[in-house]
Each structure stands twice: as C-alpha cells, then as structure tokens.
Short mmCIF file of C-alpha atoms and ligand atoms in Angstrom, two decimals:
data_model
loop_
_atom_site.label_atom_id
_atom_site.label_comp_id
_atom_site.label_asym_id
_atom_site.label_seq_id
_atom_site.Cartn_x
_atom_site.Cartn_y
_atom_site.Cartn_z
CA MET A 884 1.49 22.41 -1.05
CA LYS A 885 -0.58 24.76 0.82
CA LYS A 886 -1.41 26.86 -1.81
CA THR A 887 -3.01 24.35 -3.72
CA ASN A 888 -5.12 23.53 -0.69
CA PHE A 889 -6.07 26.87 -0.70
CA LYS A 890 -6.91 27.20 -4.20
CA LEU A 891 -8.71 23.96 -4.24
CA LYS A 892 -10.58 25.45 -0.86
CA LYS A 893 -11.49 28.21 -2.72
CA LYS A 894 -12.59 26.90 -5.70
CA TYR A 895 -14.90 24.47 -3.49
CA TYR A 896 -16.75 27.52 -2.18
CA ILE A 897 -17.31 29.19 -5.40
CA GLY A 898 -19.15 25.70 -6.47
CA ILE A 899 -20.83 25.14 -3.16
CA GLY A 900 -21.60 29.01 -3.00
CA THR A 901 -23.46 28.99 -6.52
CA ALA A 902 -25.02 25.82 -5.71
CA ILE A 903 -26.48 27.10 -2.47
CA ALA A 904 -27.71 30.51 -4.08
CA ALA A 905 -29.05 28.33 -6.82
CA MET A 906 -31.03 26.29 -3.94
CA ILE A 907 -32.17 29.26 -1.96
CA THR A 908 -33.85 30.70 -5.28
CA GLY A 909 -35.46 27.60 -6.15
CA LEU A 910 -36.77 27.66 -2.60
CA PHE A 911 -38.47 31.39 -3.16
CA TRP A 912 -38.81 31.40 -7.09
CA GLY A 913 -42.54 31.05 -7.55
CA ASN A 914 -42.82 29.18 -4.68
CA PRO A 915 -46.52 29.50 -3.59
CA HIS A 916 -45.67 28.71 -0.04
CA VAL A 917 -43.63 31.65 0.39
CA ALA A 918 -46.47 34.15 0.36
CA VAL A 919 -48.38 32.21 3.57
CA MET A 920 -45.43 31.08 5.29
CA ASP A 921 -46.75 27.83 5.88
CA SER A 922 -44.98 24.62 7.10
CA THR A 923 -43.94 23.67 3.97
CA PHE A 924 -41.94 26.47 3.46
CA ILE A 925 -40.30 26.40 6.83
CA LEU A 926 -39.56 22.74 6.57
CA HIS A 927 -37.99 23.15 3.11
CA ALA A 928 -35.75 26.47 4.47
CA PHE A 929 -34.99 24.43 7.45
CA PHE A 930 -33.58 21.82 5.66
CA LEU A 931 -31.82 23.69 3.12
CA ALA A 932 -30.37 25.59 6.03
CA SER A 933 -28.63 22.12 7.60
CA PHE A 934 -27.81 21.16 4.15
CA SER A 935 -25.61 24.13 3.18
CA PHE A 936 -24.52 24.63 6.61
CA CYS A 937 -23.19 21.05 6.56
CA LEU A 938 -21.30 21.70 2.94
CA VAL A 939 -19.88 25.17 4.25
CA LEU A 940 -18.41 23.23 7.55
CA TYR A 941 -17.36 20.18 5.48
CA PRO A 942 -13.56 21.33 4.53
CA ILE A 943 -13.06 22.88 8.06
CA PHE A 944 -13.85 19.18 9.78
CA LYS A 945 -13.03 16.49 6.73
CA SER A 946 -13.57 13.86 9.47
CA ARG A 947 -15.80 10.49 8.58
CA ILE A 948 -18.52 11.42 10.90
CA MET A 949 -18.94 15.18 9.14
CA LYS A 950 -19.34 13.19 5.83
CA ALA A 951 -21.84 11.00 7.18
CA VAL A 952 -23.80 13.88 8.85
CA THR A 953 -23.56 15.67 5.31
CA LEU A 954 -25.02 12.96 3.59
CA ILE A 955 -27.93 12.41 6.12
CA THR A 956 -28.87 16.00 5.73
CA ALA A 957 -28.37 16.11 1.83
CA SER A 958 -30.73 13.05 1.54
CA ALA A 959 -33.25 14.77 4.53
CA TYR A 960 -32.90 17.78 2.32
CA PHE A 961 -33.94 15.99 -0.91
CA TYR A 962 -36.08 13.52 0.47
CA THR A 963 -37.89 16.26 2.24
CA ILE A 964 -38.85 18.52 -1.07
CA PHE A 965 -39.82 15.56 -2.80
CA PHE A 966 -42.83 14.91 -0.26
CA LEU A 967 -43.42 18.83 -0.05
CA TYR A 968 -43.79 19.21 -3.44
CA PRO A 969 -45.38 15.61 -4.70
CA ASP A 970 -46.72 17.51 -8.16
CA THR A 971 -43.18 18.32 -9.06
CA TRP A 972 -41.21 15.94 -10.86
CA SER A 973 -37.78 17.04 -10.71
CA THR A 974 -37.41 16.77 -7.12
CA PHE A 975 -37.07 12.86 -8.18
CA ILE A 976 -33.63 13.28 -10.20
CA TYR A 977 -32.32 14.81 -6.62
CA ILE A 978 -33.14 11.72 -5.11
CA CYS A 979 -31.28 9.42 -7.72
CA LEU A 980 -28.33 11.67 -6.88
CA ILE A 981 -28.07 11.54 -3.62
CA PRO A 982 -25.26 8.47 -3.36
CA ALA A 983 -23.05 11.22 -5.78
CA VAL A 984 -22.09 13.28 -2.84
CA SER A 985 -20.56 10.36 -1.44
CA ILE A 986 -18.83 10.33 -4.62
CA PHE A 987 -17.56 13.82 -4.04
CA PHE A 988 -15.98 12.37 -0.44
CA PHE A 989 -14.43 9.69 -2.06
CA ASP A 990 -15.29 7.30 0.29
CA SER A 991 -16.35 3.88 -0.70
CA VAL A 992 -18.12 2.66 2.82
CA LEU A 993 -20.46 5.78 2.61
CA PHE A 994 -21.04 5.09 -0.80
CA TYR A 995 -22.05 1.77 -0.68
CA PHE A 996 -23.85 2.36 2.22
CA THR A 997 -25.99 5.28 0.79
CA LEU A 998 -26.72 3.30 -2.43
CA ILE A 999 -28.35 0.44 -0.75
CA LEU A 1000 -30.05 2.79 1.56
CA ASN A 1001 -31.33 4.89 -0.86
CA SER A 1002 -32.52 1.85 -2.84
CA LEU A 1003 -34.02 0.42 -0.48
CA PHE A 1004 -35.79 3.89 0.75
CA ILE A 1005 -37.30 4.76 -2.90
CA THR A 1006 -38.56 1.72 -3.24
CA SER A 1007 -40.60 1.47 -0.39
CA VAL A 1008 -41.55 5.30 -0.70
CA PHE A 1009 -42.92 3.89 -4.53
CA GLY A 1010 -44.72 0.89 -2.87
CA TYR A 1011 -46.28 3.21 -0.38
CA ILE A 1012 -47.66 5.65 -3.23
CA MET A 1013 -48.89 2.56 -5.35
CA PHE A 1014 -50.36 0.57 -2.14
CA ASN A 1015 -51.86 3.51 -0.07
CA ARG A 1016 -53.64 5.02 -3.10
CA GLN A 1017 -51.49 8.37 -2.65
CA SER A 1018 -51.69 8.82 -6.64
CA GLU A 1019 -53.70 11.53 -6.39
CA LEU A 1020 -51.17 13.54 -4.51
CA PHE A 1021 -48.11 12.05 -6.45
CA PHE A 1022 -49.82 12.14 -9.71
CA LEU A 1023 -46.67 12.28 -11.64
CA THR A 1024 -45.00 9.49 -10.20
CA SER A 1025 -47.77 7.58 -9.65
CA GLN A 1026 -48.51 7.63 -13.82
CA ASP A 1027 -46.07 4.55 -13.83
CA VAL A 1028 -44.68 3.73 -10.89
CA ILE A 1029 -42.84 0.55 -11.55
CA GLY A 1030 -41.10 2.18 -14.69
CA ASN A 1031 -39.93 5.13 -12.29
CA ILE A 1032 -38.75 2.40 -9.67
CA ILE A 1033 -36.72 0.82 -12.54
CA ASN A 1034 -35.41 4.00 -13.95
CA PHE A 1035 -34.17 4.78 -10.30
CA LEU A 1036 -32.49 1.57 -10.22
CA GLY A 1037 -30.84 1.99 -13.40
CA SER A 1038 -29.43 5.73 -12.61
CA GLN A 1039 -28.23 3.78 -9.07
CA LEU A 1040 -26.53 1.31 -11.06
CA ILE A 1041 -24.84 4.09 -13.25
CA LEU A 1042 -23.81 5.85 -10.36
CA PHE A 1043 -22.30 2.40 -9.02
CA VAL A 1044 -20.15 1.70 -12.40
CA LEU A 1045 -18.79 5.43 -12.43
CA TYR A 1046 -17.91 4.98 -8.64
CA TYR A 1047 -16.05 1.89 -9.14
CA VAL A 1048 -14.44 2.83 -12.41
CA THR A 1049 -13.35 5.77 -11.20
CA TYR A 1050 -12.39 4.13 -7.87
CA LEU A 1051 -9.93 1.70 -9.72
CA ARG A 1052 -8.12 4.06 -12.03
CA ILE A 1053 -7.55 6.51 -9.36
CA LYS A 1054 -6.36 3.62 -7.33
CA ARG A 1055 -3.99 2.17 -9.80
CA GLN A 1056 -2.55 5.48 -10.44
CA GLN A 1057 -1.61 5.87 -6.54
CA ASP A 1058 -0.06 2.43 -6.89
CA ASP A 1059 2.11 3.18 -9.82
CA TYR A 1060 2.73 6.28 -8.17
CA GLU A 1061 4.02 4.59 -5.10
CA HIS A 1062 5.87 1.94 -7.08
CA ILE A 1063 7.90 4.64 -9.26
CA GLN A 1064 8.84 6.64 -5.87
CA GLN A 1065 10.33 3.34 -4.49
CA SER A 1066 12.08 2.20 -7.86
CA GLU A 1067 13.59 5.70 -7.69
CA ARG A 1068 14.56 5.70 -3.72
CA ILE A 1069 16.20 1.99 -4.84
CA LYS A 1070 18.03 3.81 -7.80
CA THR A 1071 19.26 6.47 -6.05
CA ALA A 1072 20.44 4.17 -3.37
CA GLY A 1073 21.94 2.10 -5.22
CA GLN A 1074 24.05 4.59 -7.78
CA LEU A 1075 25.26 6.12 -4.48
CA ALA A 1076 26.61 2.71 -3.07
CA ALA A 1077 28.06 2.12 -6.22
CA ALA A 1078 29.94 5.38 -6.40
CA VAL A 1079 31.27 5.13 -2.85
CA ALA A 1080 32.12 0.98 -3.19
CA HIS A 1081 33.76 2.16 -6.33
CA GLU A 1082 35.85 4.96 -4.66
CA ILE A 1083 36.89 2.30 -1.60
CA ARG A 1084 37.91 -0.30 -4.46
CA ASN A 1085 41.17 1.75 -5.45
CA PRO A 1086 42.83 2.25 -2.18
CA LEU A 1087 42.21 -1.28 -1.29
CA THR A 1088 44.16 -2.35 -4.29
CA VAL A 1089 46.85 -0.14 -3.60
CA VAL A 1090 47.03 -1.21 0.09
CA LYS A 1091 47.09 -4.92 -0.79
CA GLY A 1092 49.59 -4.68 -3.37
CA PHE A 1093 52.20 -3.28 -1.15
CA LEU A 1094 51.25 -5.79 1.30
CA GLN A 1095 51.93 -8.61 -1.45
CA LEU A 1096 55.51 -6.67 -2.14
CA TYR A 1097 56.42 -6.83 1.51
CA GLU A 1098 55.25 -10.32 1.78
CA GLN A 1099 58.31 -11.58 -0.46
CA ASP A 1100 60.25 -9.31 1.43
CA SER A 1101 62.93 -11.32 3.12
CA SER A 1102 63.99 -8.77 5.46
CA TYR A 1103 60.43 -9.23 7.65
CA ASN A 1104 60.54 -12.27 10.09
CA GLU A 1105 58.05 -15.03 9.49
CA GLU A 1106 56.03 -14.02 12.09
CA THR A 1107 55.06 -10.76 10.64
CA LYS A 1108 54.76 -12.19 7.50
CA LYS A 1109 51.86 -14.34 8.79
CA HIS A 1110 50.17 -10.98 9.44
CA PHE A 1111 50.45 -9.67 6.01
CA ALA A 1112 49.03 -13.00 4.91
CA LEU A 1113 45.63 -12.57 7.33
CA MET A 1114 45.84 -8.76 6.04
CA ILE A 1115 45.63 -9.85 2.33
CA ASP A 1116 42.89 -12.29 3.12
CA GLU A 1117 40.49 -9.84 4.93
CA LEU A 1118 41.23 -7.22 1.60
CA ASN A 1119 40.39 -10.20 -0.32
CA THR A 1120 37.12 -10.36 1.81
CA ALA A 1121 36.30 -6.85 1.66
CA GLU A 1122 37.09 -6.73 -2.08
CA LYS A 1123 34.59 -9.40 -2.94
CA VAL A 1124 31.92 -8.01 -0.70
CA ILE A 1125 32.22 -4.65 -2.74
CA SER A 1126 32.25 -6.03 -6.43
CA GLN A 1127 29.00 -8.10 -5.20
CA PHE A 1128 27.44 -4.61 -4.32
CA LEU A 1129 28.29 -3.25 -7.45
CA THR A 1130 26.77 -5.78 -9.59
CA LEU A 1131 23.60 -5.61 -7.15
CA SER A 1132 23.56 -1.84 -8.43
CA ALA A 1133 23.94 -2.62 -11.64
CA PRO A 1134 21.20 -5.24 -12.21
CA SER A 1135 21.40 -5.64 -15.97
CA LYS A 1136 24.82 -6.90 -15.81
CA GLU A 1137 25.08 -10.83 -16.49
CA VAL A 1138 25.70 -12.78 -13.67
CA ASN A 1139 26.82 -16.75 -13.93
CA MET A 1140 23.38 -18.57 -12.94
CA GLU A 1141 24.24 -22.13 -11.15
CA LYS A 1142 22.11 -24.56 -10.21
CA ILE A 1143 21.88 -24.18 -6.40
CA LYS A 1144 20.78 -26.78 -3.86
CA VAL A 1145 18.99 -24.93 -1.49
CA LYS A 1146 19.88 -27.59 1.24
CA GLU A 1147 23.64 -27.14 1.17
CA SER A 1148 23.22 -23.42 0.63
CA LEU A 1149 21.45 -22.92 3.92
CA TYR A 1150 23.83 -25.36 6.06
CA SER A 1151 26.73 -23.33 4.66
CA VAL A 1152 24.98 -20.07 5.71
CA THR A 1153 24.02 -21.23 9.13
CA GLY A 1154 27.76 -22.33 9.55
CA LEU A 1155 28.77 -19.03 8.25
CA LEU A 1156 26.87 -17.21 10.95
CA HIS A 1157 27.98 -19.44 13.39
CA SER A 1158 31.77 -18.87 12.84
CA TYR A 1159 31.48 -15.43 12.75
CA GLY A 1160 29.54 -15.41 16.19
CA LEU A 1161 26.67 -13.66 15.23
CA LEU A 1162 24.43 -16.38 16.78
CA HIS A 1163 25.03 -15.21 20.51
CA ALA A 1164 22.53 -17.72 22.67
CA ASN A 1165 20.15 -18.20 19.36
CA GLN A 1166 19.77 -21.31 17.60
CA ILE A 1167 19.14 -21.99 13.72
CA LYS A 1168 16.61 -24.99 13.29
CA LEU A 1169 16.96 -26.16 9.73
CA GLU A 1170 13.95 -28.32 8.56
CA VAL A 1171 14.97 -28.48 4.53
CA GLU A 1172 13.69 -30.69 2.19
CA GLU A 1173 16.33 -32.58 -0.14
CA GLU A 1174 15.03 -31.82 -3.87
CA CYS A 1175 14.69 -27.97 -3.66
CA LEU A 1176 16.96 -26.56 -6.63
CA ILE A 1177 16.95 -23.26 -7.94
CA ALA A 1178 18.57 -21.45 -10.58
CA ALA A 1179 20.62 -18.36 -9.42
CA ASN A 1180 23.82 -17.06 -8.18
CA GLN A 1181 25.28 -18.83 -5.56
CA MET A 1182 26.91 -15.93 -3.73
CA GLU A 1183 24.03 -13.93 -3.94
CA PHE A 1184 21.28 -16.49 -2.77
CA LYS A 1185 23.80 -16.62 0.02
CA GLN A 1186 23.90 -13.17 0.81
CA LEU A 1187 20.03 -13.21 0.61
CA CYS A 1188 19.62 -15.60 3.00
CA ILE A 1189 22.32 -14.47 5.42
CA ASN A 1190 20.67 -10.84 5.05
CA LEU A 1191 17.28 -12.52 6.54
CA ILE A 1192 18.70 -15.13 8.89
CA LYS A 1193 20.78 -11.96 10.47
CA ASN A 1194 17.32 -9.88 10.78
CA ALA A 1195 15.65 -12.51 12.58
CA ILE A 1196 18.17 -13.05 14.99
CA GLU A 1197 18.50 -9.19 15.92
CA ALA A 1198 14.86 -9.30 15.95
CA SER A 1199 14.66 -12.24 18.68
CA GLU A 1200 15.88 -12.36 22.38
CA ASP A 1201 18.90 -13.89 23.29
CA GLY A 1202 18.21 -17.60 23.38
CA ASP A 1203 14.93 -17.96 21.30
CA SER A 1204 15.92 -20.03 18.15
CA VAL A 1205 15.01 -18.89 14.85
CA LEU A 1206 13.35 -21.48 11.98
CA VAL A 1207 14.39 -21.94 8.43
CA ARG A 1208 12.10 -23.79 6.44
CA ALA A 1209 12.17 -25.06 2.96
CA LYS A 1210 10.13 -26.79 0.72
CA ARG A 1211 8.75 -27.38 -2.56
CA VAL A 1212 5.51 -25.44 -3.44
CA LYS A 1213 4.28 -26.95 -6.87
CA LYS A 1214 6.68 -25.41 -9.34
CA ASN A 1215 8.66 -23.20 -6.42
CA VAL A 1216 10.67 -23.37 -4.07
CA GLU A 1217 9.64 -22.00 -0.93
CA ILE A 1218 12.00 -21.06 2.26
CA SER A 1219 10.52 -19.26 5.30
CA VAL A 1220 12.59 -17.46 8.06
CA ILE A 1221 10.40 -17.80 10.91
CA ASP A 1222 11.32 -15.91 14.22
CA TYR A 1223 9.67 -15.28 17.30
CA GLY A 1224 11.12 -11.66 18.14
CA LYS A 1225 9.63 -8.29 18.07
CA GLY A 1226 7.78 -8.19 14.97
CA MET A 1227 6.35 -4.87 13.19
CA SER A 1228 3.50 -2.93 12.58
CA GLU A 1229 1.89 -2.65 9.40
CA THR A 1230 3.40 0.38 8.67
CA GLU A 1231 6.49 -0.92 9.57
CA ILE A 1232 6.25 -3.52 6.90
CA GLN A 1233 5.66 -0.99 4.24
CA SER A 1234 8.90 0.86 4.75
CA LEU A 1235 10.81 -2.38 4.50
CA GLY A 1236 13.20 -2.26 1.36
CA THR A 1237 13.27 1.35 1.48
CA PRO A 1238 16.89 2.54 1.73
CA PHE A 1239 18.38 3.52 4.85
CA TYR A 1240 15.26 2.37 6.41
CA SER A 1241 16.23 0.94 9.67
CA LEU A 1242 15.23 0.87 13.50
CA LYS A 1243 18.23 -0.37 14.98
CA SER A 1244 20.87 1.89 16.05
CA LYS A 1245 23.36 0.25 14.47
CA GLY A 1246 21.62 -0.64 11.39
CA THR A 1247 22.46 0.22 7.86
CA GLY A 1248 18.92 -0.19 6.47
CA LEU A 1249 20.56 -2.10 3.39
CA GLY A 1250 20.02 -5.55 4.22
CA LEU A 1251 16.47 -5.89 2.55
CA MET A 1252 16.77 -3.50 -0.14
CA ILE A 1253 19.41 -5.75 -1.56
CA CYS A 1254 17.40 -8.92 -0.52
CA PHE A 1255 14.32 -7.42 -2.58
CA ASN A 1256 16.71 -6.94 -5.66
CA ILE A 1257 18.08 -10.32 -5.42
CA VAL A 1258 14.66 -12.05 -5.21
CA LYS A 1259 13.20 -9.52 -8.18
CA LYS A 1260 16.31 -10.62 -10.47
CA TYR A 1261 15.61 -14.16 -10.06
CA LYS A 1262 11.87 -13.80 -10.60
CA GLY A 1263 11.12 -14.52 -7.21
CA THR A 1264 8.83 -13.29 -4.56
CA ILE A 1265 9.25 -11.84 -0.89
CA ARG A 1266 6.55 -11.60 1.64
CA PHE A 1267 5.97 -10.36 5.03
CA GLN A 1268 3.65 -11.71 7.57
CA SER A 1269 4.40 -9.92 11.21
CA VAL A 1270 2.39 -9.44 14.51
CA LYS A 1271 3.91 -7.13 17.10
CA GLU A 1272 5.76 -8.63 19.94
CA LYS A 1273 4.66 -12.28 18.65
CA GLY A 1274 7.49 -12.46 15.55
CA THR A 1275 8.03 -12.29 11.87
CA THR A 1276 7.77 -14.91 9.01
CA VAL A 1277 9.40 -13.74 5.82
CA THR A 1278 8.72 -16.08 2.92
CA ILE A 1279 10.27 -16.07 -0.16
CA GLN A 1280 9.80 -18.29 -3.57
CA PHE A 1281 11.62 -18.78 -6.57
CA PRO A 1282 11.12 -20.67 -9.47
CA LEU A 1283 12.17 -24.92 -9.38
CA TYR A 1284 15.34 -25.14 -11.29
CA GLU A 1285 13.92 -27.76 -13.81
CA ASP A 1286 11.30 -24.80 -15.01
CA THR A 1287 14.22 -22.04 -15.29
CA VAL A 1288 16.59 -23.75 -17.65
P1 ADP B 1305 19.11 -3.34 9.23
O1 ADP B 1305 19.39 -4.42 9.73
O2 ADP B 1305 20.41 -2.79 8.76
O3 ADP B 1305 18.55 -2.40 10.02
P2 ADP B 1305 17.32 -4.39 7.36
O4 ADP B 1305 17.47 -3.69 5.66
O5 ADP B 1305 18.18 -5.50 7.42
O6 ADP B 1305 18.33 -3.04 7.63
O7 ADP B 1305 15.86 -4.43 8.02
C1 ADP B 1305 15.13 -2.96 7.82
C2 ADP B 1305 14.58 -3.09 9.18
O8 ADP B 1305 13.44 -3.79 9.37
C3 ADP B 1305 15.17 -3.26 10.69
O9 ADP B 1305 15.84 -2.35 11.19
C4 ADP B 1305 14.04 -3.91 11.44
O10 ADP B 1305 13.40 -2.92 11.88
C5 ADP B 1305 12.95 -4.28 10.40
N1 ADP B 1305 12.95 -5.62 10.43
C6 ADP B 1305 13.74 -6.30 9.48
N2 ADP B 1305 13.47 -7.69 9.63
C7 ADP B 1305 12.64 -8.09 10.55
C8 ADP B 1305 12.30 -9.25 11.80
N3 ADP B 1305 12.51 -10.21 10.98
N4 ADP B 1305 11.65 -8.80 12.59
C9 ADP B 1305 11.20 -7.46 13.06
N5 ADP B 1305 12.06 -6.37 12.57
C10 ADP B 1305 12.63 -6.54 11.21
MG1 MG B 1306 19.50 -6.55 8.48
#
C-alpha cells in the first residue's frame, strides 16, 4: 500500500512539475512585460507562484481546506492572466477549465460550488465587457460576447457530464467491491461454521447411540433412566440446531416452504424466550395484525425472530420493554422489532452482518449474519434505524403469502 502511494506521489510530482515548468515558460517566453518588470509581470508571477505552491503542498495536507485553497489560487491565477492579457484569447480556455481542478480532487461539493461560481463570475465578466465598452481592451472576446458565453456554458456542461458519469461509475465500482467483500466474508464464515458443525455432529451421534442403549438396559434404576431421557432430549435439540446451521451455510439446498401465520409464530417465539429465562425483567409487547401470512420455513423464520428479539433485549436496560409489531404493507408483511436500548452509530450499523462482529463480551457475532441469510433466502429485506442511547428499530419485510405461491 505504502509503495503504491509512493509511486502515485512520484507520478503526481512529475506531472505537476511539468505543468509548473510550462506555466513559468509562458510567463517569460515572448512576454513584453518581462523586460520592463511592470505590475502585470509581478502580479502574474505572484499568482503563478502561489498556485504552484499549493499544487506542491497538496499531497502533504490532503484536507478539504487545502483543496479549497488550491482551487481559490487556481481561479485567482487563471482570472488574473485573463485580465492581464486581454488580447490573448487562450486565457479564456483556462477559465473554462477551473472546475476540472476539483474533478482531480474528486470532491463533489467543491466541484459543484466551483462550477456554479465560475459560471456566474464569467457571465458577469462578459456582461462588464459588453456594457462598459471594454471592447477595445478585450478585442477578441468582445467580437462575439454572447457566443463566447454560450461556448463557455457549454464547456461547463461538458465538465459536469464528465464529472457526473465518472462519479457514478466509481461509486458503482466501490459498491460492487464492498458487496463482493461482504459476501466473501459470509461465505468463509459459513464454510467454517459448516465444517465445525459437521465435526460436532459425529460425536453427538455416538453419545446419543450409547445413551439410547443404556436407556434400554434394565440394570439401571428408573431415576437414572430419567436422566438418560433428558440427556437424549438435549442432544436432539443440539442436533437440530446443527442441522439448521448446515442448511443455512448451504443456501442452495431446498427447504420445505410452509405457510406461516406470523402471529402464531411470534407468540410461540416469545413463549420460547420466556421459558428459556432470557427475558430477565423485560417485557415483550406484541402488536400483530391477524392476516399476516408469509411463505418460509417455520424453523428459520423463528430463528430470525429469536435472534432479533434477543438482540433487542440484550441492548435494553433491565425492565425496559421491547415492542414487536407486524402488519401488512401493500403486498408485504412488515415486522418491526423496536427497543429503547443503547442503540448504534452509523458505522456500527454498517458492520452488522459481518461474521463475528459483536460488541458484547459473550457475543458470537453470528446472529445477524444468520438473519441476513434467512431474509435473503425468502426474498425479504432488512433495515436498521438506530440512534445512539435512544434505541433501535429493525424492520423486516417479506412478500405476502398469496403473492409468492
Ligand atoms: P451477538 O448478539 O452475538 O453480539 P449479533 O450478530 O446478533 O451478534 O449482533 C452483532 C452486534 O450488533 C451486537 O454485538 C450489537 O453490538 C449490535 N446490535 C444488534 N442488534 C442491536 C440492537 N437492537 N441494539 C443495539 N445494538 C445491536
Ligand atoms: Mg445476537
């Protein structure tokens, strides 16, 4: 990274050095003011020096202030030579190109600002030339002031289109790149999880097999057998979780789609959370409309809701309640999980769904990754709105049952 930076800087300085050399040559070559050293020469030299100075300093302080200062000196320089050499038409081209300097900085605000300001400024300059009878001085420009203005505005329009198209292209590339990186990470984590889950399943099966044998064995008393039954039960749950995880990490696998009554599902999920003692002193309030039906796998849908509600509870203070709302919105079912807990910043929201991203001491950082997978699988959407210290609203939407089947 450092090396490419260094190479880039070197190229920049070679380019800028050549441009400055050309401008200095322009100052001295065939310039009648050089011999007399009059105010025209001094002003020209001064603005050229300040512009060059900014260009040289720019890579060292790449701040927005530095960019703005460079732009101002560039404008000052180009406008100065436009006024100092009224009989030279080529100075007009430089003025047209002022906004291009901010294309180089790739700063939208500065670009639009310069574009508008430059257009206003040149129009007033030409107005001044036209109405104040400066035509003798600006002989070439005043031949066709209106035509010049139109040409000028045309050049600014071209710059605008150039900038805008380039901007869109780069933005799309950036988005694609981020998307690829994200799905790559999810894939890696999924494969890792699948491998681990697979390794755990085998020993579980062996242990369960022996327990089933012992359960039949009459040499154990009834009390012990009850324990065996309990152990087998727990092992069954673990197996279920593991196979679910395996289906998640292989998303292409077909799962049976069911008609899910969101209301029933949500009641059973909250019941489950109660019985696992996950609620502490928190309450879950349900506000669910009747006819919310979606098509998905029941287990996966429940897992999605459990993960979201668990996060909401974990973010809340003891005693605060969590609101779960479900309603129909056009041809979708919208489910929101609302908490009044610690919330997240914009950057935290952007990291959500990244495998192992967790701010909790005992978090796994896999919950939301699984949620994102489930939502994607059933063509739904998930959205996070959050304000730090105020709370979070997670909104998921799924297509309504009738539409999908
Ligand atoms: P885990 O819960 O194991 O940490 P998750 O993937 O479920 O993993 O969540 C990742 C992180 O996202 C959490 O550690 C937490 O910082 C943040 N988060 C998720 N939901 C909320 C919420 N409702 N409020 C505040 N932070 C949240
Ligand atoms: Mg979680």
